[in-house]
PDB file of C-alpha atoms in Angstrom:
ATOM      1  CA  MET A1183    -101.606  10.196-104.545  1.00  0.00           C
ATOM      2  CA  LEU A1184    -104.655   9.356-107.051  1.00  0.00           C
ATOM      3  CA  ASP A1185    -103.265   7.462-110.231  1.00  0.00           C
ATOM      4  CA  GLN A1186    -102.869   9.821-113.458  1.00  0.00           C
ATOM      5  CA  PRO A1187    -105.937   8.597-116.019  1.00  0.00           C
ATOM      6  CA  LEU A1188    -103.300   7.453-119.124  1.00  0.00           C
ATOM      7  CA  ILE A1189    -104.273   9.077-122.387  1.00  0.00           C
ATOM      8  CA  SER A1190    -103.930   6.506-125.336  1.00  0.00           C
ATOM      9  CA  PRO A1191    -101.526   6.913-128.446  1.00  0.00           C
ATOM     10  CA  ARG A1192    -104.750   7.330-130.801  1.00  0.00           C
ATOM     11  CA  ALA A1193    -105.957  10.137-128.463  1.00  0.00           C
ATOM     12  CA  THR A1194    -102.582  11.923-127.939  1.00  0.00           C
ATOM     13  CA  ARG A1195    -102.596  11.848-132.027  1.00  0.00           C
ATOM     14  CA  THR A1196    -105.984  13.237-132.244  1.00  0.00           C
ATOM     15  CA  ARG A1197    -105.001  15.937-129.979  1.00  0.00           C
ATOM     16  CA  SER A1198    -102.165  16.893-131.686  1.00  0.00           C
ATOM     17  CA  ALA A1199    -103.595  17.031-135.106  1.00  0.00           C
ATOM     18  CA  LEU A1200    -106.429  19.504-133.788  1.00  0.00           C
ATOM     19  CA  VAL A1201    -103.934  21.536-132.320  1.00  0.00           C
ATOM     20  CA  THR A1202    -101.741  21.637-135.315  1.00  0.00           C
ATOM     21  CA  ALA A1203    -105.118  22.417-137.391  1.00  0.00           C
ATOM     22  CA  GLY A1204    -106.088  25.034-134.760  1.00  0.00           C
ATOM     23  CA  PHE A1205    -102.938  26.867-135.187  1.00  0.00           C
ATOM     24  CA  ASP A1206    -103.114  27.233-139.255  1.00  0.00           C
ATOM     25  CA  LEU A1207    -106.273  28.685-138.763  1.00  0.00           C
ATOM     26  CA  LEU A1208    -105.968  30.937-135.861  1.00  0.00           C
ATOM     27  CA  ALA A1209    -103.184  32.547-137.588  1.00  0.00           C
ATOM     28  CA  THR A1210    -105.620  33.921-139.974  1.00  0.00           C
ATOM     29  CA  LYS A1211    -108.444  34.655-138.269  1.00  0.00           C
ATOM     30  CA  PRO A1212    -110.665  34.390-134.829  1.00  0.00           C
ATOM     31  CA  ILE A1213    -112.190  31.437-133.318  1.00  0.00           C
ATOM     32  CA  ASP A1214    -115.349  32.951-133.927  1.00  0.00           C
ATOM     33  CA  ALA A1215    -114.671  33.121-137.548  1.00  0.00           C
ATOM     34  CA  ILE A1216    -113.459  29.190-137.768  1.00  0.00           C
ATOM     35  CA  ALA A1217    -116.686  26.601-137.512  1.00  0.00           C
ATOM     36  CA  ILE A1218    -115.734  23.102-135.540  1.00  0.00           C
ATOM     37  CA  ASP A1219    -116.578  21.663-139.016  1.00  0.00           C
ATOM     38  CA  GLU A1220    -113.663  23.517-140.580  1.00  0.00           C
ATOM     39  CA  LEU A1221    -111.564  22.700-137.892  1.00  0.00           C
ATOM     40  CA  VAL A1222    -112.085  18.779-138.017  1.00  0.00           C
ATOM     41  CA  ALA A1223    -112.088  18.884-141.486  1.00  0.00           C
ATOM     42  CA  ALA A1224    -108.403  20.149-141.182  1.00  0.00           C
ATOM     43  CA  ALA A1225    -107.278  18.102-138.800  1.00  0.00           C
ATOM     44  CA  GLY A1226    -108.388  14.948-140.493  1.00  0.00           C
ATOM     45  CA  VAL A1227    -110.165  13.852-137.309  1.00  0.00           C
ATOM     46  CA  GLY A1228    -114.205  12.982-136.421  1.00  0.00           C
ATOM     47  CA  LYS A1229    -116.386  15.946-134.854  1.00  0.00           C
ATOM     48  CA  GLY A1230    -117.010  13.988-131.450  1.00  0.00           C
ATOM     49  CA  SER A1231    -113.401  13.930-131.120  1.00  0.00           C
ATOM     50  CA  PHE A1232    -113.151  17.559-130.879  1.00  0.00           C
ATOM     51  CA  PHE A1233    -115.370  17.175-127.812  1.00  0.00           C
ATOM     52  CA  ASN A1234    -113.460  14.390-126.228  1.00  0.00           C
ATOM     53  CA  HIS A1235    -110.649  17.108-125.748  1.00  0.00           C
ATOM     54  CA  PHE A1236    -112.678  20.492-125.776  1.00  0.00           C
ATOM     55  CA  ALA A1237    -115.490  21.924-124.026  1.00  0.00           C
ATOM     56  CA  ASP A1238    -115.921  24.532-126.675  1.00  0.00           C
ATOM     57  CA  LYS A1239    -114.185  26.316-129.461  1.00  0.00           C
ATOM     58  CA  GLN A1240    -113.352  29.290-126.714  1.00  0.00           C
ATOM     59  CA  ALA A1241    -111.694  26.450-124.551  1.00  0.00           C
ATOM     60  CA  PHE A1242    -109.903  25.268-128.077  1.00  0.00           C
ATOM     61  CA  ALA A1243    -108.508  28.657-128.321  1.00  0.00           C
ATOM     62  CA  SER A1244    -107.698  29.165-124.888  1.00  0.00           C
ATOM     63  CA  ALA A1245    -105.276  26.096-124.552  1.00  0.00           C
ATOM     64  CA  LEU A1246    -103.578  26.910-127.545  1.00  0.00           C
ATOM     65  CA  ALA A1247    -102.963  30.576-126.566  1.00  0.00           C
ATOM     66  CA  THR A1248    -101.876  29.402-122.983  1.00  0.00           C
ATOM     67  CA  GLU A1249     -99.312  26.662-124.847  1.00  0.00           C
ATOM     68  CA  VAL A1250     -97.679  29.569-126.853  1.00  0.00           C
ATOM     69  CA  ARG A1251     -97.791  32.057-123.649  1.00  0.00           C
ATOM     70  CA  LEU A1252     -95.857  29.096-121.773  1.00  0.00           C
ATOM     71  CA  GLU A1253     -93.538  28.525-124.555  1.00  0.00           C
ATOM     72  CA  LEU A1254     -92.980  32.608-124.938  1.00  0.00           C
ATOM     73  CA  GLU A1255     -92.122  32.544-121.427  1.00  0.00           C
ATOM     74  CA  GLN A1256     -89.271  29.623-121.207  1.00  0.00           C
ATOM     75  CA  HIS A1257     -88.241  31.919-123.973  1.00  0.00           C
ATOM     76  CA  VAL A1258     -87.776  35.309-121.771  1.00  0.00           C
ATOM     77  CA  ASP A1259     -86.468  33.223-119.092  1.00  0.00           C
ATOM     78  CA  ARG A1260     -83.641  31.946-121.125  1.00  0.00           C
ATOM     79  CA  ALA A1261     -82.967  35.429-121.998  1.00  0.00           C
ATOM     80  CA  ASN A1262     -83.176  36.578-118.863  1.00  0.00           C
ATOM     81  CA  ASN A1263     -80.948  33.847-117.093  1.00  0.00           C
ATOM     82  CA  GLY A1264     -77.969  35.571-115.150  1.00  0.00           C
ATOM     83  CA  LEU A1265     -79.779  39.179-115.230  1.00  0.00           C
ATOM     84  CA  THR A1266     -80.120  40.803-111.886  1.00  0.00           C
ATOM     85  CA  ASP A1267     -81.105  43.925-113.034  1.00  0.00           C
ATOM     86  CA  PRO A1268     -85.146  43.922-112.607  1.00  0.00           C
ATOM     87  CA  VAL A1269     -85.193  46.846-115.145  1.00  0.00           C
ATOM     88  CA  GLU A1270     -82.822  45.537-117.969  1.00  0.00           C
ATOM     89  CA  ARG A1271     -85.175  41.943-117.399  1.00  0.00           C
ATOM     90  CA  ILE A1272     -88.681  43.968-118.053  1.00  0.00           C
ATOM     91  CA  ALA A1273     -86.873  45.174-121.181  1.00  0.00           C
ATOM     92  CA  GLY A1274     -85.341  41.748-122.303  1.00  0.00           C
ATOM     93  CA  GLY A1275     -89.001  40.459-121.909  1.00  0.00           C
ATOM     94  CA  LEU A1276     -90.448  43.065-124.648  1.00  0.00           C
ATOM     95  CA  LEU A1277     -87.297  42.092-126.728  1.00  0.00           C
ATOM     96  CA  THR A1278     -88.172  38.551-126.783  1.00  0.00           C
ATOM     97  CA  CYS A1279     -91.683  39.273-127.471  1.00  0.00           C
ATOM     98  CA  ALA A1280     -90.392  40.877-130.382  1.00  0.00           C
ATOM     99  CA  ASN A1281     -87.726  38.075-131.787  1.00  0.00           C
ATOM    100  CA  PHE A1282     -90.794  35.617-131.003  1.00  0.00           C
ATOM    101  CA  ALA A1283     -93.249  37.261-133.249  1.00  0.00           C
ATOM    102  CA  ILE A1284     -90.568  37.187-136.113  1.00  0.00           C
ATOM    103  CA  GLU A1285     -89.234  33.760-135.554  1.00  0.00           C
ATOM    104  CA  LYS A1286     -92.902  32.310-134.896  1.00  0.00           C
ATOM    105  CA  PRO A1287     -95.259  34.151-136.202  1.00  0.00           C
ATOM    106  CA  LYS A1288     -98.005  31.850-136.506  1.00  0.00           C
ATOM    107  CA  ARG A1289     -97.889  31.253-132.878  1.00  0.00           C
ATOM    108  CA  ALA A1290     -97.287  34.680-132.050  1.00  0.00           C
ATOM    109  CA  ALA A1291    -100.504  35.404-133.751  1.00  0.00           C
ATOM    110  CA  VAL A1292    -102.638  32.829-132.269  1.00  0.00           C
ATOM    111  CA  LEU A1293    -101.657  34.574-128.834  1.00  0.00           C
ATOM    112  CA  LEU A1294    -102.680  37.540-129.907  1.00  0.00           C
ATOM    113  CA  ARG A1295    -106.493  36.098-131.450  1.00  0.00           C
ATOM    114  CA  SER A1296    -106.692  34.422-128.346  1.00  0.00           C
ATOM    115  CA  VAL A1297    -109.290  35.213-125.348  1.00  0.00           C
ATOM    116  CA  ALA A1298    -106.415  33.788-123.064  1.00  0.00           C
ATOM    117  CA  ASN A1299    -104.209  36.841-123.206  1.00  0.00           C
ATOM    118  CA  VAL A1300    -104.205  36.886-119.200  1.00  0.00           C
ATOM    119  CA  THR A1301    -103.709  40.321-117.795  1.00  0.00           C
ATOM    120  CA  ASP A1302    -104.240  39.874-114.232  1.00  0.00           C
ATOM    121  CA  PRO A1303    -100.815  40.556-112.345  1.00  0.00           C
ATOM    122  CA  LYS A1304    -101.462  37.580-109.925  1.00  0.00           C
ATOM    123  CA  HIS A1305    -101.964  35.193-112.470  1.00  0.00           C
ATOM    124  CA  PRO A1306     -99.060  32.389-112.536  1.00  0.00           C
ATOM    125  CA  LEU A1307     -98.072  33.461-116.009  1.00  0.00           C
ATOM    126  CA  ASN A1308     -97.204  36.993-114.672  1.00  0.00           C
ATOM    127  CA  LYS A1309     -95.222  35.736-111.989  1.00  0.00           C
ATOM    128  CA  GLY A1310     -91.716  36.744-113.187  1.00  0.00           C
ATOM    129  CA  LEU A1311     -92.604  39.961-114.648  1.00  0.00           C
ATOM    130  CA  ALA A1312     -94.745  41.174-111.812  1.00  0.00           C
ATOM    131  CA  ASP A1313     -91.570  40.271-109.466  1.00  0.00           C
ATOM    132  CA  ASP A1314     -89.548  42.277-111.742  1.00  0.00           C
ATOM    133  CA  PHE A1315     -91.865  45.486-111.276  1.00  0.00           C
ATOM    134  CA  TYR A1316     -91.838  45.043-107.409  1.00  0.00           C
ATOM    135  CA  GLU A1317     -88.386  44.992-107.156  1.00  0.00           C
ATOM    136  CA  ALA A1318     -87.946  47.578-109.463  1.00  0.00           C
ATOM    137  CA  VAL A1319     -89.959  49.732-107.699  1.00  0.00           C
ATOM    138  CA  ARG A1320     -88.136  48.542-104.017  1.00  0.00           C
ATOM    139  CA  LEU A1321     -85.371  49.696-105.713  1.00  0.00           C
ATOM    140  CA  GLY A1322     -86.709  53.020-106.617  1.00  0.00           C
ATOM    141  CA  LEU A1323     -85.923  52.389-110.368  1.00  0.00           C
ATOM    142  CA  VAL A1324     -89.442  52.692-111.740  1.00  0.00           C
ATOM    143  CA  ARG A1325     -92.408  55.085-110.510  1.00  0.00           C
ATOM    144  CA  PRO A1326     -94.367  53.530-107.568  1.00  0.00           C
ATOM    145  CA  GLU A1327     -97.338  52.896-109.264  1.00  0.00           C
ATOM    146  CA  ALA A1328     -95.840  50.389-111.726  1.00  0.00           C
ATOM    147  CA  ARG A1329     -95.813  48.285-108.398  1.00  0.00           C
ATOM    148  CA  GLU A1330    -100.085  48.001-109.172  1.00  0.00           C
ATOM    149  CA  SER A1331    -100.125  48.474-113.037  1.00  0.00           C
ATOM    150  CA  GLY A1332     -96.682  47.886-113.990  1.00  0.00           C
ATOM    151  CA  VAL A1333     -98.034  44.330-115.344  1.00  0.00           C
ATOM    152  CA  LEU A1334    -100.745  45.414-117.530  1.00  0.00           C
ATOM    153  CA  TYR A1335     -99.075  48.474-118.907  1.00  0.00           C
ATOM    154  CA  TRP A1336     -96.088  46.381-120.319  1.00  0.00           C
ATOM    155  CA  LEU A1337     -98.208  43.449-121.041  1.00  0.00           C
ATOM    156  CA  GLY A1338     -99.926  46.087-123.625  1.00  0.00           C
ATOM    157  CA  LEU A1339     -96.469  47.360-124.858  1.00  0.00           C
ATOM    158  CA  CYS A1340     -95.619  43.938-125.289  1.00  0.00           C
ATOM    159  CA  GLN A1341     -98.523  42.990-127.373  1.00  0.00           C
ATOM    160  CA  THR A1342     -98.492  46.127-129.801  1.00  0.00           C
ATOM    161  CA  VAL A1343     -94.519  45.107-130.469  1.00  0.00           C
ATOM    162  CA  ILE A1344     -95.615  41.495-131.507  1.00  0.00           C
ATOM    163  CA  ALA A1345     -98.638  43.007-133.499  1.00  0.00           C
ATOM    164  CA  TYR A1346     -96.425  45.723-135.244  1.00  0.00           C
ATOM    165  CA  LEU A1347     -93.807  42.838-136.362  1.00  0.00           C
ATOM    166  CA  LEU A1348     -96.938  40.581-137.576  1.00  0.00           C
ATOM    167  CA  GLU A1349     -98.115  43.608-139.877  1.00  0.00           C
ATOM    168  CA  TRP A1350     -94.555  44.665-140.560  1.00  0.00           C
ATOM    169  CA  THR A1351     -93.049  44.346-144.122  1.00  0.00           C
ATOM    170  CA  GLY A1352     -90.429  47.125-144.423  1.00  0.00           C
ATOM    171  CA  ASP A1353     -86.719  45.994-143.599  1.00  0.00           C
ATOM    172  CA  SER A1354     -84.896  45.225-140.293  1.00  0.00           C
ATOM    173  CA  SER A1355     -83.552  48.788-139.668  1.00  0.00           C
ATOM    174  CA  GLN A1356     -87.235  50.240-139.959  1.00  0.00           C
ATOM    175  CA  ALA A1357     -88.193  47.504-137.516  1.00  0.00           C
ATOM    176  CA  GLU A1358     -85.201  48.035-134.959  1.00  0.00           C
ATOM    177  CA  ALA A1359     -85.819  51.871-135.187  1.00  0.00           C
ATOM    178  CA  ARG A1360     -89.630  51.232-134.721  1.00  0.00           C
ATOM    179  CA  ILE A1361     -89.133  48.701-131.505  1.00  0.00           C
ATOM    180  CA  ALA A1362     -86.176  51.092-129.989  1.00  0.00           C
ATOM    181  CA  ASP A1363     -89.019  53.827-130.216  1.00  0.00           C
ATOM    182  CA  LEU A1364     -91.398  51.483-128.286  1.00  0.00           C
ATOM    183  CA  LEU A1365     -89.148  50.022-125.874  1.00  0.00           C
ATOM    184  CA  LEU A1366     -87.822  53.894-124.821  1.00  0.00           C
ATOM    185  CA  PHE A1367     -91.060  55.152-124.778  1.00  0.00           C
ATOM    186  CA  GLY A1368     -92.353  52.194-122.556  1.00  0.00           C
ATOM    187  CA  LEU A1369     -89.400  52.769-119.888  1.00  0.00           C
ATOM    188  CA  ALA A1370     -89.776  56.004-119.651  1.00  0.00           C
ATOM    189  CA  GLY A1371     -93.474  55.348-118.639  1.00  0.00           C
ATOM    190  CA  ILE A1372     -92.643  53.516-116.247  1.00  0.00           C
ATOM    191  CA  GLY A1373     -90.055  56.218-114.932  1.00  0.00           C
ATOM    192  CA  VAL A1374     -87.101  54.717-115.655  1.00  0.00           C
ATOM    193  CA  ASP A1375     -83.825  56.964-115.809  1.00  0.00           C
ATOM    194  CA  HIS A1376     -83.506  58.494-119.067  1.00  0.00           C
ATOM    195  CA  ARG A1377     -79.957  57.662-119.687  1.00  0.00           C
ATOM    196  CA  ARG A1378     -80.689  54.296-118.738  1.00  0.00           C
ATOM    197  CA  ALA A1379     -84.037  53.861-120.818  1.00  0.00           C
ATOM    198  CA  GLU A1380     -82.032  55.044-123.880  1.00  0.00           C
ATOM    199  CA  GLU A1381     -79.342  52.545-123.106  1.00  0.00           C
ATOM    200  CA  LEU A1382     -81.517  49.976-123.096  1.00  0.00           C
ATOM    201  CA  SER A1383     -83.266  51.162-126.137  1.00  0.00           C
ATOM    202  CA  THR A1384     -80.520  50.714-128.350  1.00  0.00           C
ATOM    203  CA  ARG A1385     -80.739  47.080-128.194  1.00  0.00           C
ATOM    204  CA  PRO A1386     -83.295  45.704-130.632  1.00  0.00           C
ATOM    205  CA  HIS A1387     -80.516  45.663-133.483  1.00  0.00           C
ATOM    206  CA  ASN A1388     -79.425  42.385-131.260  1.00  0.00           C
ATOM    207  CA  VAL A1389     -83.063  41.143-131.568  1.00  0.00           C
ATOM    208  CA  VAL A1390     -84.856  42.190-134.527  1.00  0.00           C
ATOM    209  CA  ARG A1391     -84.089  39.992-137.854  1.00  0.00           C
ATOM    210  CA  ALA A1392     -85.007  40.026-141.095  1.00  0.00           C
ATOM    211  CA  LYS A1393     -88.246  38.107-141.731  1.00  0.00           C
ATOM    212  CA  GLN A1394     -87.381  35.095-144.467  1.00  0.00           C
TER     213      GLN A1394
END
């Protein structure tokens, strides 16, 4: 096995400064509206340092979005730990996205703005969701079409929920009602039994919290 190249503490600090500045800037505007000069100025590093770590702005935005997506997947895994019902796991993933948008709005905004919103069902980041849809179809809990299109459908719904919560300025009860409706419609769309969909859609009050 080849030795992995060592990254100097200075390079680590530089990359960390760029990433921190990137989250601040990408939370308010898309990467195309951010000049590299603006980014390195916010990070307090030289312009050449940027290209030591990233090929271009798109690669930079993709790296940040991938970091957030991995973090979000870890939250979903923890929330679904111990659950065996694939439909409950699918619903739990959406509610975790809602909670993530409220607790970490800056990081959620970066995920939505990035070009790295992965929709390919075969992508490693989507494996857990794809497995849940496969099992739900196998058990006859959702429509057969969900085996091929369920991941894309659900990712789109999760992004809609995140976008809604990032724009939301009302009280928590309004958000709970909206998320409950979206979850109910989403579950009905993939063919979940109506009573089961209604039961699962009563859970946003356990997740949605007022913005600080």
